mmCIF file of N, CA, C and O in Angstrom:
data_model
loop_
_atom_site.group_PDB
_atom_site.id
_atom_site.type_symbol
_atom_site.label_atom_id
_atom_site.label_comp_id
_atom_site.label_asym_id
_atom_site.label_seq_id
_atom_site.Cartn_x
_atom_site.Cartn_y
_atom_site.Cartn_z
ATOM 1 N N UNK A 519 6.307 113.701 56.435
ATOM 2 C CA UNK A 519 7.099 113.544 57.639
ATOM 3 C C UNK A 519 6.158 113.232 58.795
ATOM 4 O O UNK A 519 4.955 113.487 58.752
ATOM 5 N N UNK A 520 6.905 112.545 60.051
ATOM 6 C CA UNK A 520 6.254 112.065 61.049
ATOM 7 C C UNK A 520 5.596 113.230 62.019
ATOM 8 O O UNK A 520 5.965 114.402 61.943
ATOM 9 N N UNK A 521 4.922 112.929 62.630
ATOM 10 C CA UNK A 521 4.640 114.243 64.068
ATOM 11 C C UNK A 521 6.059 114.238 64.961
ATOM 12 O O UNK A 521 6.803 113.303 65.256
ATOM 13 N N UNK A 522 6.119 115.546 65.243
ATOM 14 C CA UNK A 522 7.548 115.828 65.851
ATOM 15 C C UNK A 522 8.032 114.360 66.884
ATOM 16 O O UNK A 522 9.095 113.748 66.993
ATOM 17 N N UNK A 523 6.834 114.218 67.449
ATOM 18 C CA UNK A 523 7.031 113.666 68.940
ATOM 19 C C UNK A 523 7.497 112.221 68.457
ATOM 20 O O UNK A 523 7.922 111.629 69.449
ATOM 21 N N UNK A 524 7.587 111.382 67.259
ATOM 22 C CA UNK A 524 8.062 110.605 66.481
ATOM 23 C C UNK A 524 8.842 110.948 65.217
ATOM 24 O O UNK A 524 8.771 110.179 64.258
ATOM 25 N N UNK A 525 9.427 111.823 65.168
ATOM 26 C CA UNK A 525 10.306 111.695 64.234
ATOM 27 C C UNK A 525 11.848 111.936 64.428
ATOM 28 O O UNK A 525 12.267 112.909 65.055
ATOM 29 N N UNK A 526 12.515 111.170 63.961
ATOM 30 C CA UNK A 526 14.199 110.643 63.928
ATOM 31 C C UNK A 526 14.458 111.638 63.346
ATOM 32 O O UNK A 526 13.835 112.529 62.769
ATOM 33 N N UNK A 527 16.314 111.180 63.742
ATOM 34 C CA UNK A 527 17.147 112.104 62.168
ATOM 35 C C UNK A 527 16.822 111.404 61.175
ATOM 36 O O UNK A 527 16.798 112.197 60.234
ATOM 37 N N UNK A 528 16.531 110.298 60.773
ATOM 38 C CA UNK A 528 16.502 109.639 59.537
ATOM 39 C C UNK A 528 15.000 110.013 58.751
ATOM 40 O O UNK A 528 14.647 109.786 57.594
ATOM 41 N N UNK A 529 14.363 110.605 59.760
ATOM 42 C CA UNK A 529 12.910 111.357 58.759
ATOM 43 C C UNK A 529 13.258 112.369 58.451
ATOM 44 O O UNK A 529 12.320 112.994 57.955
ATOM 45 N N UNK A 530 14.444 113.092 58.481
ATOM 46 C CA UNK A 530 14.491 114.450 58.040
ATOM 47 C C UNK A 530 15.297 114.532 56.737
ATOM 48 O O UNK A 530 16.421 114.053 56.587
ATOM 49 N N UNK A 531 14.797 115.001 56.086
ATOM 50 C CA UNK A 531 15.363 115.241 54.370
ATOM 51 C C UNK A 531 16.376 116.217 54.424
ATOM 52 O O UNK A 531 16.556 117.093 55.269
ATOM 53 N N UNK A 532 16.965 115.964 53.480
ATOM 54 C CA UNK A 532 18.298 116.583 53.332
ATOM 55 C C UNK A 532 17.828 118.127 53.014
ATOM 56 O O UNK A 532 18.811 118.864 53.075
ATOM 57 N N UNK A 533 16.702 118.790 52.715
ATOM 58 C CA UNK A 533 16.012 119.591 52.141
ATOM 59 C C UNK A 533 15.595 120.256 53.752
ATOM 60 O O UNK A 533 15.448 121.475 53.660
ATOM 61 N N UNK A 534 15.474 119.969 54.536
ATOM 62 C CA UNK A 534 15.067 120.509 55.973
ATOM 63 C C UNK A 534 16.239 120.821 56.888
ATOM 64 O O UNK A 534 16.911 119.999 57.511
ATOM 65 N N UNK A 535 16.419 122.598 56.861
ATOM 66 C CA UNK A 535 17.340 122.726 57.822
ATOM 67 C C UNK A 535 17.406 122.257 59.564
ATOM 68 O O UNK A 535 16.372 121.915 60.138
ATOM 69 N N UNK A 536 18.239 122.282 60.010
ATOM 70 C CA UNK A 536 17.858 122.377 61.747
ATOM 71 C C UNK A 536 18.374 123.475 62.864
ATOM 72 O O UNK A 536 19.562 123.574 63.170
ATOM 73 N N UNK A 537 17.766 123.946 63.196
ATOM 74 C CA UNK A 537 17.891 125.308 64.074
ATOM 75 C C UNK A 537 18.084 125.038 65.707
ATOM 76 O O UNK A 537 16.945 125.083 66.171
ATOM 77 N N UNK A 538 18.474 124.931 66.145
ATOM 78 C CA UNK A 538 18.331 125.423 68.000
ATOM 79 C C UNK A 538 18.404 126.634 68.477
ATOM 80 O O UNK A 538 19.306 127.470 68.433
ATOM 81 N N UNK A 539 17.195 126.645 69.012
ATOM 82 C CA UNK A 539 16.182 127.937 69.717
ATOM 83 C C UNK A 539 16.408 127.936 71.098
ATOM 84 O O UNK A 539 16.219 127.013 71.891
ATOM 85 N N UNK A 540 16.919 129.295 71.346
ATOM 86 C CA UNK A 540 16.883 129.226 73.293
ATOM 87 C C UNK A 540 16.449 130.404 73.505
ATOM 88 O O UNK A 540 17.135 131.396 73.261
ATOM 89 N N UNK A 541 14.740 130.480 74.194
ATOM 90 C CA UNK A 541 14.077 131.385 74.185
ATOM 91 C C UNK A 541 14.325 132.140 75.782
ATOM 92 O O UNK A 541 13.511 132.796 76.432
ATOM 93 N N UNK A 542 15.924 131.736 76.164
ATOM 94 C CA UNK A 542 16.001 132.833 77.464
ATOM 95 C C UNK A 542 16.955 133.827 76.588
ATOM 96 O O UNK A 542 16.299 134.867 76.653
ATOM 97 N N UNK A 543 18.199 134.155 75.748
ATOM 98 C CA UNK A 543 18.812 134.547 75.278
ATOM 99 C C UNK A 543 18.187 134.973 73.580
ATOM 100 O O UNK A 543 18.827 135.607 72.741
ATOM 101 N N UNK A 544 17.194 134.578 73.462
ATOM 102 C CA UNK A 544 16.372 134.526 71.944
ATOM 103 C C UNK A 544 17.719 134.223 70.695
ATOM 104 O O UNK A 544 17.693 134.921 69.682
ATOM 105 N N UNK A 545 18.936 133.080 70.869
ATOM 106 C CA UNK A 545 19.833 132.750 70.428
ATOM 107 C C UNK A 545 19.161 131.698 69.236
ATOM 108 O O UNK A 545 18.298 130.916 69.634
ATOM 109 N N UNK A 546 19.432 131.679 68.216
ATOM 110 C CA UNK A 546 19.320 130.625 67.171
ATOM 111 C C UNK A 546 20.598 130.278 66.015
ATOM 112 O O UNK A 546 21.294 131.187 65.564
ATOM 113 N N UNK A 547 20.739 129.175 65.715
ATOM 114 C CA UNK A 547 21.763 128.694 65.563
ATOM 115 C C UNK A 547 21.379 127.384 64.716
ATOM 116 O O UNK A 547 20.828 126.419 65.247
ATOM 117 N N UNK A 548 21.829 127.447 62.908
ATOM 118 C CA UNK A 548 21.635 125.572 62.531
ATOM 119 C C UNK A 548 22.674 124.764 63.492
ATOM 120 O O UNK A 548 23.598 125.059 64.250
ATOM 121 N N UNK A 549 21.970 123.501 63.012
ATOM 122 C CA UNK A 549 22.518 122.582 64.344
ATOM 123 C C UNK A 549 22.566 121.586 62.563
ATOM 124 O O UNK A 549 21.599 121.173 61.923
ATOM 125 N N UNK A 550 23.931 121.487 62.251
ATOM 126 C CA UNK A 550 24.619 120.096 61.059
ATOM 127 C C UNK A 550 23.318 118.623 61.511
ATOM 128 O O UNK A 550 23.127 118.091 62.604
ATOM 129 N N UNK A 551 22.837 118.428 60.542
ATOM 130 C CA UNK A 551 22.360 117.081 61.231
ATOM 131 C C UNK A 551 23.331 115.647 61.227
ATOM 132 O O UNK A 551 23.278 114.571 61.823
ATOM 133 N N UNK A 552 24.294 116.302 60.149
ATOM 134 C CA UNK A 552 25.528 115.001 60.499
ATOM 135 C C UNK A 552 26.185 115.262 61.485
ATOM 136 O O UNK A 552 26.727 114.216 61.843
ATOM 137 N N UNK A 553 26.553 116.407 62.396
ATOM 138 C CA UNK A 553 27.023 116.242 63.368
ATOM 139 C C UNK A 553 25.885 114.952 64.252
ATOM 140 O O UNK A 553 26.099 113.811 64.662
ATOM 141 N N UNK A 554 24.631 115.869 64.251
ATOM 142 C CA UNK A 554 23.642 115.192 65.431
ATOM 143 C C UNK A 554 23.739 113.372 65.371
ATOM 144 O O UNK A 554 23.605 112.550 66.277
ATOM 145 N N UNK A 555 23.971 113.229 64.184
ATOM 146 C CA UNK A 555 23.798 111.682 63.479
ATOM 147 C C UNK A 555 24.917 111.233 64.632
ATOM 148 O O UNK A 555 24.706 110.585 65.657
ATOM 149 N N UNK A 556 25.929 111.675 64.237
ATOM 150 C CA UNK A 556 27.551 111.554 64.775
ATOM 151 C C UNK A 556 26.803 111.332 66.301
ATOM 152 O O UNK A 556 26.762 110.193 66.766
ATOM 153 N N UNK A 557 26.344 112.230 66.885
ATOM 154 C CA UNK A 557 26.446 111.749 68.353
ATOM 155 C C UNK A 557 25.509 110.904 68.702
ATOM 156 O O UNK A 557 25.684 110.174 69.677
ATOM 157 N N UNK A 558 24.644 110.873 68.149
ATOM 158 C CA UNK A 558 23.395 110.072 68.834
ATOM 159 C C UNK A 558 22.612 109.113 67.859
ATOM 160 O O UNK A 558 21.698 108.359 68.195
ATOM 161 N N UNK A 559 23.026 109.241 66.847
ATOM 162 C CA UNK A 559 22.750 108.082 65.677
ATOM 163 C C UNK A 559 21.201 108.583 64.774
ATOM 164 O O UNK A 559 20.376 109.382 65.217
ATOM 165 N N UNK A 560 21.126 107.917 63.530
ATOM 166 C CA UNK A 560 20.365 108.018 63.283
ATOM 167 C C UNK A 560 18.576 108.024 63.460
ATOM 168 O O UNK A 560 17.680 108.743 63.016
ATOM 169 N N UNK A 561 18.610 107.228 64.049
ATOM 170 C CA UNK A 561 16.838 106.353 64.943
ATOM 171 C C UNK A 561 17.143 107.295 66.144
ATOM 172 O O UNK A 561 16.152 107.149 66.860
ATOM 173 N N UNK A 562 17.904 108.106 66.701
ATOM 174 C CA UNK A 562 17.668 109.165 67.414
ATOM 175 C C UNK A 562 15.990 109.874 67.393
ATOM 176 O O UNK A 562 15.231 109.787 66.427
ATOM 177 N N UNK A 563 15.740 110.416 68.414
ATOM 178 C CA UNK A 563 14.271 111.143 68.424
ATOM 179 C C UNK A 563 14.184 112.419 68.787
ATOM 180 O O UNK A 563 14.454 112.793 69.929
ATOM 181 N N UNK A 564 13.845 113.106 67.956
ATOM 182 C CA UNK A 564 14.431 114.527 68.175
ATOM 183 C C UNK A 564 14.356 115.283 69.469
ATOM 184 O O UNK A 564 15.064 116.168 69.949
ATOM 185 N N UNK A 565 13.030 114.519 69.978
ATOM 186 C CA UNK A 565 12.333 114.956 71.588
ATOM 187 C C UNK A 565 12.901 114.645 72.442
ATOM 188 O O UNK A 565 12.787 115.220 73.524
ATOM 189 N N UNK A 566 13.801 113.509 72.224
ATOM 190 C CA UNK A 566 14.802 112.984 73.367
ATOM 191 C C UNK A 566 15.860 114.045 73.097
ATOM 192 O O UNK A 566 16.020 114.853 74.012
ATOM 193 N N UNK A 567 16.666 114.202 71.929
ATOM 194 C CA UNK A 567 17.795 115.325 71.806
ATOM 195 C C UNK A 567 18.052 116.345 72.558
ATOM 196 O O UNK A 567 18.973 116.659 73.312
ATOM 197 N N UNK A 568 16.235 117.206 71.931
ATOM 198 C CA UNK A 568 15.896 118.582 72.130
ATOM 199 C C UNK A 568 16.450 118.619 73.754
ATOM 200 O O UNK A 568 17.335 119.409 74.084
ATOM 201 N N UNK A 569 15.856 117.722 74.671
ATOM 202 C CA UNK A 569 15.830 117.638 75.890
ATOM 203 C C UNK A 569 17.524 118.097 76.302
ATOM 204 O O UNK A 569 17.704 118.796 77.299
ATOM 205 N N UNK A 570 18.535 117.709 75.577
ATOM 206 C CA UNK A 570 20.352 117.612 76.059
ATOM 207 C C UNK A 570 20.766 119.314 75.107
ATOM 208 O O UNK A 570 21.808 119.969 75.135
ATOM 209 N N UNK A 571 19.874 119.491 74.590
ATOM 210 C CA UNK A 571 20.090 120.765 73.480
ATOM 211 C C UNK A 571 20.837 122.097 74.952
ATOM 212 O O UNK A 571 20.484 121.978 76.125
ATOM 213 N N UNK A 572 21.561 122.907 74.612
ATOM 214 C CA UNK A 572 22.602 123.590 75.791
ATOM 215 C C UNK A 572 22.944 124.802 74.817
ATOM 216 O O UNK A 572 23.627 124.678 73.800
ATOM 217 N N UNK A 573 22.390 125.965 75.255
ATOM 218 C CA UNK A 573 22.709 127.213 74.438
ATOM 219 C C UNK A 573 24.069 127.647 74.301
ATOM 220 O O UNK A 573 24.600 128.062 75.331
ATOM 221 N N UNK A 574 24.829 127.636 73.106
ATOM 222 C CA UNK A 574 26.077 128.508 73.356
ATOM 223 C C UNK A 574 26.211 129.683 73.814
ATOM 224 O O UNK A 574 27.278 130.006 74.337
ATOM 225 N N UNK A 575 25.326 130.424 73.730
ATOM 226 C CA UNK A 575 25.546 131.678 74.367
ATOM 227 C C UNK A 575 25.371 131.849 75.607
ATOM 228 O O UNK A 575 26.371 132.384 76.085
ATOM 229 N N UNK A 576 24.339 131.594 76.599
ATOM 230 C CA UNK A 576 24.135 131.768 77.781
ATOM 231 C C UNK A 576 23.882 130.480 78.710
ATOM 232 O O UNK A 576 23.258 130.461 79.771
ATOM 233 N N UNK A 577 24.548 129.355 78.026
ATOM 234 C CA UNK A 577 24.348 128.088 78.690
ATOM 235 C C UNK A 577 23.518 127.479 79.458
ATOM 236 O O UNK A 577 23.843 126.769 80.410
ATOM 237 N N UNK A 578 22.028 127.797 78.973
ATOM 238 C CA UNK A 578 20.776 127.043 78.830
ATOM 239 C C UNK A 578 20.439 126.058 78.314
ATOM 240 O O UNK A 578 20.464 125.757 77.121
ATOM 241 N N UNK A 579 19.936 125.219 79.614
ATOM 242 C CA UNK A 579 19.378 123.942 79.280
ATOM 243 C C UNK A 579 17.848 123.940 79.426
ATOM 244 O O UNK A 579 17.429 124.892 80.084
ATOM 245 N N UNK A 580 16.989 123.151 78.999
ATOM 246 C CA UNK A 580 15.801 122.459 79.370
ATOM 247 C C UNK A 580 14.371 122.848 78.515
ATOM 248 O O UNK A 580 13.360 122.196 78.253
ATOM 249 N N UNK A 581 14.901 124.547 78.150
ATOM 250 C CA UNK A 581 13.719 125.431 77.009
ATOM 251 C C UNK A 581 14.189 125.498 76.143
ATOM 252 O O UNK A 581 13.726 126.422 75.474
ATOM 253 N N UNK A 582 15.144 124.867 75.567
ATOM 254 C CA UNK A 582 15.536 125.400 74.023
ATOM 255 C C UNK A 582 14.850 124.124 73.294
ATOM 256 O O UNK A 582 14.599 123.002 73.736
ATOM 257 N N UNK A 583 14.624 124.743 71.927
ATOM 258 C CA UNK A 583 13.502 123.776 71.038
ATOM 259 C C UNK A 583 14.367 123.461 69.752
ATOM 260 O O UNK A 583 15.399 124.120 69.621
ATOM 261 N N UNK A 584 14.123 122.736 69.010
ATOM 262 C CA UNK A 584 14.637 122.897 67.500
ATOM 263 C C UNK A 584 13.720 123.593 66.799
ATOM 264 O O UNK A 584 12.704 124.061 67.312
ATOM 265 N N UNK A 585 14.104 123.727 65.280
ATOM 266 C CA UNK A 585 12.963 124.424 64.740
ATOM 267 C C UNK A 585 13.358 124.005 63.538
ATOM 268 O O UNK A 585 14.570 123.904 63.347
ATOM 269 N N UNK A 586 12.257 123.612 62.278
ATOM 270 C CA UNK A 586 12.826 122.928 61.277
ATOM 271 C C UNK A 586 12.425 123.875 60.122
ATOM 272 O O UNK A 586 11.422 124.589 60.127
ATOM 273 N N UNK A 587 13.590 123.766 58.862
ATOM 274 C CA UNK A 587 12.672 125.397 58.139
ATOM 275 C C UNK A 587 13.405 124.560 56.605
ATOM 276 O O UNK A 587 14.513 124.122 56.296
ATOM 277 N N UNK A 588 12.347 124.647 56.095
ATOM 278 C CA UNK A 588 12.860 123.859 54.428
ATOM 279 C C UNK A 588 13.812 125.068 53.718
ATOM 280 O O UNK A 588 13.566 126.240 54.003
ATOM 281 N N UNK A 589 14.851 124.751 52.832
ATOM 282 C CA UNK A 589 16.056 125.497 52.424
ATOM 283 C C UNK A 589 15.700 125.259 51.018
ATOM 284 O O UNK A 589 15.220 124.262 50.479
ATOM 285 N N UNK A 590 16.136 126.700 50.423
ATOM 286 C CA UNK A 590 15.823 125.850 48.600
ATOM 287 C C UNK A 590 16.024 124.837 48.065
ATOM 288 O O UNK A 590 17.099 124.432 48.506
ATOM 289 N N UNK A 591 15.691 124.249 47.459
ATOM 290 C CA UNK A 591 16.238 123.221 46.266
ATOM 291 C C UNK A 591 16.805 123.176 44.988
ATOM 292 O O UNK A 591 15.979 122.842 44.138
ATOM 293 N N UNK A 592 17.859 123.383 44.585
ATOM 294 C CA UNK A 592 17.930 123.549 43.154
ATOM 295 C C UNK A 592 17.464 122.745 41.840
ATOM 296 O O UNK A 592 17.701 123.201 40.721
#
């Protein structure tokens, strides 16, 4: 995989979950990457995303991060 600061939804394997992190509320949450696809397309950049990322819980913008965490495989 690419360095964060270049990599799309389309570098991310179906094998790599996606998380959004909001370190004022310490809230985490997977984030569907077919939703993300859905809004912003594939060739999306995650660094541009991260940036619109908005906590459900305490409705924070600007510090929340993704976080990517590999899921078993069968």
């Amino acid at each position: 995989m690419r360095p964060a600061v270049d990599c799309t939804l389309d570098d991310i394997p179906e094998w790599i979950a996606i998380f959004g992190a909001c370190p004022a509320c310490m809230r985490g949450e997977q984030i569907y990457k077919s939703r993300l696809v859905r809004m912003f397309g594939k060739g999306a950049l995650l660094v541009q995303i991260e940036k619109r990322l908005r906590c459900t819980r305490c409705g924070g913008r600007g510090a929340n991060r993704f976080a990517l965490k590999k899921i078993p495989r069968d």
